[in-house]
Amino acid sequence: MAAPFAEQLLIWYLQKRADLPWRRDPSPYQVWLSEIMLQQTRVKAVIPYYERFIGAFPTIEALAAAPLHDVLKLWEGLGYYSRARNLHRAAHIIVSEHGGQLPSDVQALRELPGIGPYSAGAIASIAFGRPVPVLDGNVIRVFARLLDLDEDISQSATREKLWRVADDWLPAGDAGVYNQALMELGQRVCRPQNPRCELCPIRSHCRAWSAGTQSQRPRRAKRPPTPHYDVTAGLIRDDQERLLIAQRPLDGLLGGLWEFPGGKVEAGETLADCLQRELREEMAIAVEVVGLFAVVDHAFTHFKITLHAFDCRYRGALPPHDEPQALGVRAWAWVVDAQLADYSFGKADRLVIDELARRRAMLL
């Protein structure tokens, strides 16, 4: 049975929808790219990245042909870098196995890296008109309020229930537009905090609004405290005043990005001891830790760090080596400060680079 509010929602959407670049004469590639970029990221933040990305890689073939380094550089600052790596891998698969055409079938889409149930449904319905539902955070919130659902949405049984609701409420023939309308309603009106119920086109169908419980929906279990870690990094200079940078392994946090080498402090270690140990283990080098350069706080999705960046002097590779080794890193390079802009770094390291530039400018 189609949602009883579908017609009202569609009228609102067609009148009020935002003018977004991926909605202007969209191709399946543009729909796919936008949906991946929008995962856990605000629309306002995505727009400039999307426009630069589509300008550099206007087709799936262009994306597949690009070096991963270039893809990560254009993604720099958007976060959740596994999305960029998966896009790149998926583009290779689409070119080699699907003739350069994004598949329209939900199951075929789900076999591509980085495409889960929600993304597959969004791409299939928006790009190809397939009659399939979506269930992202915005839609979950809308449904939880419409139903006045007093169940923990983090539980798999609740998610399965909401997927069934999404499927039951899907109107015939308008899946792509309806799905976009639901997502936009959640993003612009049915917001996590302070929902704008007075502007909601389907308020009369909302049980939570009728009961006055909209601020209590959706319900989720209280999250445990966010862990915090101290992390060290070395601004390691050689006799030519070049900096040593390292590329992180492709799998894992910030995979494929470059960094000032270092690592997490272990129990009982001083910051300097941690840095020297990490450099021995990951690159087989010795350094002199000269002094603290900068301290940067940064939050990831599930934990927070304080990055302690130290000025260091390079004292050489550990025997029997005569240069740094890629033991716990993917690659390494000696660069002058001006070359740092050519490499893709995570947010915390980019803040250190900003501080380097600021101090350099003060000396001019």
CSV table of C-alpha atoms in Angstrom, one decimal:
chain,number,residue,atom,x,y,z
A,1,MET,CA,0.0,0.0,0.0
A,2,ALA,CA,1.5,3.4,-1.0
A,3,ALA,CA,2.1,5.9,1.8
A,4,PRO,CA,-1.0,7.8,2.6
A,5,PHE,CA,1.0,11.0,2.5
A,6,ALA,CA,2.8,10.4,-0.8
A,7,GLU,CA,0.9,12.9,-2.9
A,8,GLN,CA,1.3,15.7,-0.4
A,9,LEU,CA,5.0,14.9,0.0
A,10,LEU,CA,5.6,14.9,-3.8
A,11,ILE,CA,3.7,18.2,-4.3
A,12,TRP,CA,5.9,19.8,-1.6
A,13,TYR,CA,9.1,18.4,-3.1
A,14,LEU,CA,8.4,19.5,-6.6
A,15,GLN,CA,7.7,23.0,-5.4
A,16,LYS,CA,10.4,23.3,-2.7
A,17,ARG,CA,13.2,21.0,-3.7
A,18,ALA,CA,16.7,22.5,-3.5
A,19,ASP,CA,18.6,23.4,-6.7
A,20,LEU,CA,21.5,21.0,-6.5
A,21,PRO,CA,24.2,20.4,-9.2
A,22,TRP,CA,23.6,16.7,-9.3
A,23,ARG,CA,19.9,17.2,-10.0
A,24,ARG,CA,20.5,19.2,-13.2
A,25,ASP,CA,20.2,16.8,-16.0
A,26,PRO,CA,21.7,13.9,-14.0
A,27,SER,CA,23.5,10.9,-15.4
A,28,PRO,CA,23.7,7.6,-13.4
A,29,TYR,CA,27.4,8.5,-12.7
A,30,GLN,CA,26.4,11.8,-11.2
A,31,VAL,CA,23.7,10.2,-9.1
A,32,TRP,CA,26.2,7.6,-7.9
A,33,LEU,CA,28.9,10.2,-7.1
A,34,SER,CA,26.5,12.5,-5.2
A,35,GLU,CA,25.1,9.7,-3.1
A,36,ILE,CA,28.5,8.5,-2.1
A,37,MET,CA,29.7,12.0,-1.3
A,38,LEU,CA,26.5,12.7,0.8
A,39,GLN,CA,27.1,9.8,3.1
A,40,GLN,CA,27.5,11.2,6.6
A,41,THR,CA,28.3,14.7,5.0
A,42,ARG,CA,26.2,17.8,4.8
A,43,VAL,CA,24.9,19.0,1.4
A,44,LYS,CA,26.5,22.4,1.8
A,45,ALA,CA,29.9,20.8,2.3
A,46,VAL,CA,29.5,18.4,-0.6
A,47,ILE,CA,28.6,20.9,-3.3
A,48,PRO,CA,32.1,22.4,-4.0
A,49,TYR,CA,33.8,19.0,-3.8
A,50,TYR,CA,31.2,17.5,-6.2
A,51,GLU,CA,31.7,20.3,-8.7
A,52,ARG,CA,35.5,20.0,-8.6
A,53,PHE,CA,35.4,16.2,-8.8
A,54,ILE,CA,33.0,16.0,-11.7
A,55,GLY,CA,35.0,18.7,-13.5
A,56,ALA,CA,38.2,16.7,-13.1
A,57,PHE,CA,36.6,13.3,-13.8
A,58,PRO,CA,33.5,13.9,-16.0
A,59,THR,CA,32.9,10.2,-16.8
A,60,ILE,CA,33.4,6.9,-15.1
A,61,GLU,CA,36.1,6.1,-17.6
A,62,ALA,CA,38.0,9.3,-16.6
A,63,LEU,CA,37.7,8.3,-12.9
A,64,ALA,CA,39.0,4.8,-13.6
A,65,ALA,CA,41.9,6.1,-15.6
A,66,ALA,CA,43.0,8.6,-12.9
A,67,PRO,CA,45.8,7.7,-10.4
A,68,LEU,CA,44.4,7.1,-6.9
A,69,HIS,CA,46.7,10.0,-5.7
A,70,ASP,CA,44.7,12.5,-7.8
A,71,VAL,CA,41.4,11.1,-6.6
A,72,LEU,CA,42.4,11.4,-2.9
A,73,LYS,CA,43.8,14.9,-3.5
A,74,LEU,CA,40.5,16.1,-4.8
A,75,TRP,CA,38.7,14.4,-1.9
A,76,GLU,CA,41.1,16.0,0.7
A,77,GLY,CA,39.1,17.6,3.5
A,78,LEU,CA,35.8,15.8,2.8
A,79,GLY,CA,36.6,13.0,5.1
A,80,TYR,CA,35.7,9.3,5.2
A,81,TYR,CA,38.4,8.6,2.6
A,82,SER,CA,37.4,5.0,2.1
A,83,ARG,CA,34.5,6.4,0.0
A,84,ALA,CA,37.1,7.8,-2.5
A,85,ARG,CA,39.1,4.6,-2.6
A,86,ASN,CA,35.9,2.6,-3.2
A,87,LEU,CA,34.7,4.9,-5.9
A,88,HIS,CA,38.0,4.5,-7.7
A,89,ARG,CA,37.9,0.7,-7.3
A,90,ALA,CA,34.3,0.5,-8.5
A,91,ALA,CA,35.1,2.7,-11.5
A,92,HIS,CA,37.7,0.1,-12.6
A,93,ILE,CA,35.2,-2.7,-12.2
A,94,ILE,CA,32.5,-0.8,-14.1
A,95,VAL,CA,34.8,-0.2,-17.0
A,96,SER,CA,36.2,-3.7,-17.1
A,97,GLU,CA,33.1,-5.7,-16.3
A,98,HIS,CA,30.1,-3.5,-17.3
A,99,GLY,CA,31.4,-1.7,-20.4
A,100,GLY,CA,31.7,1.6,-18.6
A,101,GLN,CA,27.9,1.7,-17.7
A,102,LEU,CA,26.8,1.7,-14.1
A,103,PRO,CA,24.5,-1.3,-13.6
A,104,SER,CA,20.8,-0.5,-12.9
A,105,ASP,CA,20.1,-3.7,-10.9
A,106,VAL,CA,20.1,-3.4,-7.1
A,107,GLN,CA,22.0,-6.6,-6.6
A,108,ALA,CA,24.6,-5.7,-9.2
A,109,LEU,CA,25.1,-2.3,-7.6
A,110,ARG,CA,25.6,-3.9,-4.2
A,111,GLU,CA,28.5,-6.0,-5.6
A,112,LEU,CA,30.4,-2.8,-6.3
A,113,PRO,CA,32.8,-1.5,-3.5
A,114,GLY,CA,31.3,1.1,-1.3
A,115,ILE,CA,27.6,0.6,-2.2
A,116,GLY,CA,25.4,-0.8,0.5
A,117,PRO,CA,21.6,-1.3,0.8
A,118,TYR,CA,20.8,2.4,1.0
A,119,SER,CA,23.1,3.6,-1.8
A,120,ALA,CA,22.0,0.8,-4.1
A,121,GLY,CA,18.3,1.7,-3.5
A,122,ALA,CA,19.0,5.4,-4.0
A,123,ILE,CA,21.0,4.9,-7.2
A,124,ALA,CA,18.6,2.3,-8.7
A,125,SER,CA,15.5,4.4,-8.0
A,126,ILE,CA,16.8,7.9,-8.8
A,127,ALA,CA,19.1,7.1,-11.8
A,128,PHE,CA,17.1,4.2,-13.3
A,129,GLY,CA,13.5,4.6,-12.0
A,130,ARG,CA,13.6,1.2,-10.3
A,131,PRO,CA,10.8,0.7,-7.7
A,132,VAL,CA,13.0,0.2,-4.7
A,133,PRO,CA,13.0,1.9,-1.3
A,134,VAL,CA,15.7,3.8,0.6
A,135,LEU,CA,16.5,4.0,4.3
A,136,ASP,CA,19.1,6.5,5.3
A,137,GLY,CA,19.4,8.5,8.5
A,138,ASN,CA,17.0,11.2,7.3
A,139,VAL,CA,14.4,8.6,6.2
A,140,ILE,CA,14.7,6.7,9.5
A,141,ARG,CA,14.0,9.9,11.4
A,142,VAL,CA,11.0,10.7,9.3
A,143,PHE,CA,9.5,7.3,9.6
A,144,ALA,CA,10.2,7.0,13.4
A,145,ARG,CA,8.3,10.2,13.9
A,146,LEU,CA,5.5,9.4,11.5
A,147,LEU,CA,5.0,6.1,13.4
A,148,ASP,CA,5.9,7.5,16.8
A,149,LEU,CA,8.2,4.5,17.0
A,150,ASP,CA,9.4,3.9,20.6
A,151,GLU,CA,12.0,1.4,19.6
A,152,ASP,CA,15.8,1.7,19.5
A,153,ILE,CA,16.7,2.4,15.9
A,154,SER,CA,20.2,1.1,16.4
A,155,GLN,CA,18.8,-2.5,16.8
A,156,SER,CA,18.8,-4.7,13.7
A,157,ALA,CA,15.2,-5.8,14.3
A,158,THR,CA,14.1,-2.1,14.3
A,159,ARG,CA,16.0,-1.5,11.0
A,160,GLU,CA,14.4,-4.5,9.4
A,161,LYS,CA,11.0,-3.3,10.5
A,162,LEU,CA,11.7,0.2,8.9
A,163,TRP,CA,12.9,-1.4,5.7
A,164,ARG,CA,9.6,-3.2,5.5
A,165,VAL,CA,7.7,0.0,6.1
A,166,ALA,CA,9.8,1.8,3.4
A,167,ASP,CA,8.9,-1.0,0.9
A,168,ASP,CA,5.2,-1.0,1.8
A,169,TRP,CA,4.9,2.8,1.5
A,170,LEU,CA,6.7,3.0,-1.8
A,171,PRO,CA,4.3,4.6,-4.4
A,172,ALA,CA,4.0,3.1,-7.9
A,173,GLY,CA,5.9,4.9,-10.6
A,174,ASP,CA,7.5,7.6,-8.6
A,175,ALA,CA,10.1,5.8,-6.5
A,176,GLY,CA,13.1,8.1,-7.4
A,177,VAL,CA,11.2,11.3,-6.8
A,178,TYR,CA,9.5,10.0,-3.7
A,179,ASN,CA,12.8,8.8,-2.2
A,180,GLN,CA,14.5,12.1,-2.8
A,181,ALA,CA,11.5,13.9,-1.3
A,182,LEU,CA,11.7,11.8,1.9
A,183,MET,CA,15.5,12.5,2.2
A,184,GLU,CA,15.0,16.2,1.6
A,185,LEU,CA,12.2,16.4,4.1
A,186,GLY,CA,14.4,14.8,6.8
A,187,GLN,CA,17.3,17.1,5.9
A,188,ARG,CA,15.5,20.4,5.8
A,189,VAL,CA,12.3,20.0,7.9
A,190,CYS,CA,12.3,16.9,10.0
A,191,ARG,CA,15.7,17.7,11.5
A,192,PRO,CA,17.4,15.8,14.3
A,193,GLN,CA,17.1,18.8,16.7
A,194,ASN,CA,14.3,21.4,16.6
A,195,PRO,CA,12.2,19.8,13.8
A,196,ARG,CA,10.4,22.5,11.8
A,197,CYS,CA,7.0,20.8,12.2
A,198,GLU,CA,5.1,24.0,11.3
A,199,LEU,CA,6.6,23.7,7.7
A,200,CYS,CA,6.0,19.9,7.3
A,201,PRO,CA,3.7,19.1,4.4
A,202,ILE,CA,2.7,15.7,6.0
A,203,ARG,CA,2.3,16.8,9.6
A,204,SER,CA,-1.3,15.6,9.7
A,205,HIS,CA,0.0,12.1,9.2
A,206,CYS,CA,2.6,12.3,12.0
A,207,ARG,CA,1.8,10.4,15.1
A,208,ALA,CA,4.7,11.9,17.0
A,209,TRP,CA,3.6,15.4,16.3
A,210,SER,CA,0.1,14.5,17.4
A,211,ALA,CA,1.5,13.1,20.6
A,212,GLY,CA,4.0,15.8,21.2
A,213,THR,CA,6.9,13.3,21.2
A,214,GLN,CA,8.7,14.4,18.0
A,215,SER,CA,11.8,15.6,20.0
A,216,GLN,CA,12.0,12.1,21.6
A,217,ARG,CA,12.0,10.3,18.2
A,218,PRO,CA,13.9,8.5,16.9
A,219,ARG,CA,15.0,6.7,20.1
A,220,ARG,CA,18.5,5.1,20.3
A,221,ALA,CA,20.5,3.6,23.1
A,222,LYS,CA,22.9,6.0,24.8
A,223,ARG,CA,26.3,5.9,23.3
A,224,PRO,CA,29.4,5.0,25.4
A,225,PRO,CA,31.9,7.8,26.0
A,226,THR,CA,34.1,8.6,23.0
A,227,PRO,CA,37.6,7.2,23.4
A,228,HIS,CA,40.6,9.6,23.2
A,229,TYR,CA,44.1,8.8,22.2
A,230,ASP,CA,47.4,10.7,22.2
A,231,VAL,CA,49.2,10.4,18.9
A,232,THR,CA,52.7,11.6,17.9
A,233,ALA,CA,54.1,12.8,14.6
A,234,GLY,CA,57.5,13.8,13.5
A,235,LEU,CA,58.4,16.8,11.3
A,236,ILE,CA,61.7,15.1,10.4
A,237,ARG,CA,64.2,17.2,8.5
A,238,ASP,CA,67.5,16.0,6.8
A,239,ASP,CA,70.6,18.0,6.2
A,240,GLN,CA,69.0,19.7,3.2
A,241,GLU,CA,66.0,20.8,5.3
A,242,ARG,CA,63.7,18.4,3.4
A,243,LEU,CA,60.7,16.8,5.3
A,244,LEU,CA,60.1,13.1,5.5
A,245,ILE,CA,56.5,12.1,4.8
A,246,ALA,CA,54.9,8.7,4.7
A,247,GLN,CA,51.9,7.2,2.9
A,248,ARG,CA,49.4,5.2,5.0
A,249,PRO,CA,48.5,1.7,4.0
A,250,LEU,CA,45.5,1.6,1.6
A,251,ASP,CA,43.3,-0.4,4.0
A,252,GLY,CA,42.4,1.2,7.3
A,253,LEU,CA,41.9,4.6,8.6
A,254,LEU,CA,42.9,7.4,6.2
A,255,GLY,CA,44.2,4.7,3.8
A,256,GLY,CA,46.3,6.1,1.0
A,257,LEU,CA,46.8,9.5,2.5
A,258,TRP,CA,50.1,11.0,3.4
A,259,GLU,CA,51.2,12.0,6.9
A,260,PHE,CA,54.0,13.1,9.1
A,261,PRO,CA,55.1,9.7,10.4
A,262,GLY,CA,54.4,8.6,14.0
A,263,GLY,CA,51.7,6.8,15.9
A,264,LYS,CA,49.6,6.2,19.0
A,265,VAL,CA,51.1,6.5,22.5
A,266,GLU,CA,51.2,3.3,24.5
A,267,ALA,CA,50.7,3.0,28.2
A,268,GLY,CA,53.7,4.2,30.2
A,269,GLU,CA,55.4,5.9,27.2
A,270,THR,CA,56.5,9.5,27.0
A,271,LEU,CA,55.6,11.3,23.8
A,272,ALA,CA,59.2,11.3,22.6
A,273,ASP,CA,59.6,7.6,23.4
A,274,CYS,CA,56.5,6.8,21.4
A,275,LEU,CA,57.6,8.8,18.4
A,276,GLN,CA,61.0,7.2,18.3
A,277,ARG,CA,59.5,3.7,18.7
A,278,GLU,CA,57.0,4.2,16.0
A,279,LEU,CA,59.7,5.4,13.6
A,280,ARG,CA,61.9,2.4,14.3
A,281,GLU,CA,59.0,0.0,13.8
A,282,GLU,CA,57.4,1.6,10.8
A,283,MET,CA,60.3,3.0,8.9
A,284,ALA,CA,63.5,1.6,10.5
A,285,ILE,CA,64.9,5.1,11.2
A,286,ALA,CA,66.4,7.0,14.1
A,287,VAL,CA,65.7,10.7,14.8
A,288,GLU,CA,66.6,13.3,17.4
A,289,VAL,CA,63.4,14.8,18.9
A,290,VAL,CA,64.2,18.5,19.1
A,291,GLY,CA,61.1,20.0,20.5
A,292,LEU,CA,57.3,20.2,20.4
A,293,PHE,CA,56.1,22.1,17.2
A,294,ALA,CA,52.3,22.0,17.5
A,295,VAL,CA,49.4,20.3,19.3
A,296,VAL,CA,46.2,19.5,17.3
A,297,ASP,CA,42.9,18.1,18.5
A,298,HIS,CA,40.8,16.2,16.0
A,299,ALA,CA,37.6,14.1,16.1
A,300,PHE,CA,37.0,11.0,14.0
A,301,THR,CA,33.6,9.2,13.9
A,302,HIS,CA,34.2,6.9,16.8
A,303,PHE,CA,37.2,8.4,18.7
A,304,LYS,CA,39.2,11.6,19.2
A,305,ILE,CA,42.9,12.3,19.1
A,306,THR,CA,45.4,14.9,20.3
A,307,LEU,CA,48.2,15.0,17.8
A,308,HIS,CA,51.6,16.1,19.2
A,309,ALA,CA,53.8,17.1,16.3
A,310,PHE,CA,57.6,17.4,17.1
A,311,ASP,CA,60.5,19.0,15.2
A,312,CYS,CA,63.0,16.2,14.6
A,313,ARG,CA,66.4,15.8,13.0
A,314,TYR,CA,67.0,12.7,10.8
A,315,ARG,CA,69.9,10.6,12.2
A,316,GLY,CA,69.8,7.9,9.6
A,317,ALA,CA,68.4,4.5,8.8
A,318,LEU,CA,68.9,1.6,11.2
A,319,PRO,CA,71.4,-1.1,10.2
A,320,PRO,CA,71.6,-2.8,7.8
A,321,HIS,CA,69.6,-0.2,5.8
A,322,ASP,CA,70.9,2.9,4.3
A,323,GLU,CA,67.5,4.6,3.8
A,324,PRO,CA,64.0,4.6,5.4
A,325,GLN,CA,62.0,1.4,4.9
A,326,ALA,CA,58.3,1.0,4.1
A,327,LEU,CA,57.6,-1.5,6.9
A,328,GLY,CA,54.4,-0.1,8.4
A,329,VAL,CA,53.7,2.5,5.7
A,330,ARG,CA,53.0,2.1,2.0
A,331,ALA,CA,55.6,4.6,0.8
A,332,TRP,CA,57.7,7.5,1.8
A,333,ALA,CA,59.2,10.6,0.3
A,334,TRP,CA,61.6,13.5,1.0
A,335,VAL,CA,59.9,16.8,0.1
A,336,VAL,CA,60.5,20.5,0.5
A,337,ASP,CA,57.8,22.5,2.3
A,338,ALA,CA,56.4,23.8,-1.0
A,339,GLN,CA,55.8,20.3,-2.3
A,340,LEU,CA,53.4,19.4,0.6
A,341,ALA,CA,50.5,20.9,-1.3
A,342,ASP,CA,51.0,18.2,-4.0
A,343,TYR,CA,50.1,15.4,-1.5
A,344,SER,CA,46.8,14.5,0.1
A,345,PHE,CA,46.8,14.6,3.9
A,346,GLY,CA,44.2,14.1,6.6
A,347,LYS,CA,42.7,17.0,8.5
A,348,ALA,CA,45.1,16.8,11.5
A,349,ASP,CA,48.2,16.8,9.4
A,350,ARG,CA,46.8,19.6,7.2
A,351,LEU,CA,46.4,21.7,10.3
A,352,VAL,CA,50.1,21.1,11.1
A,353,ILE,CA,51.0,22.1,7.5
A,354,ASP,CA,48.9,25.3,8.0
A,355,GLU,CA,51.0,26.1,11.1
A,356,LEU,CA,54.2,25.5,9.1
A,357,ALA,CA,53.0,28.0,6.5
A,358,ARG,CA,52.0,30.5,9.1
A,359,ARG,CA,55.4,30.4,10.8
A,360,ARG,CA,57.2,30.6,7.5
A,361,ALA,CA,55.2,33.7,6.5
A,362,MET,CA,56.1,35.4,9.8
A,363,LEU,CA,59.8,35.0,8.8
A,364,LEU,CA,59.4,36.7,5.4
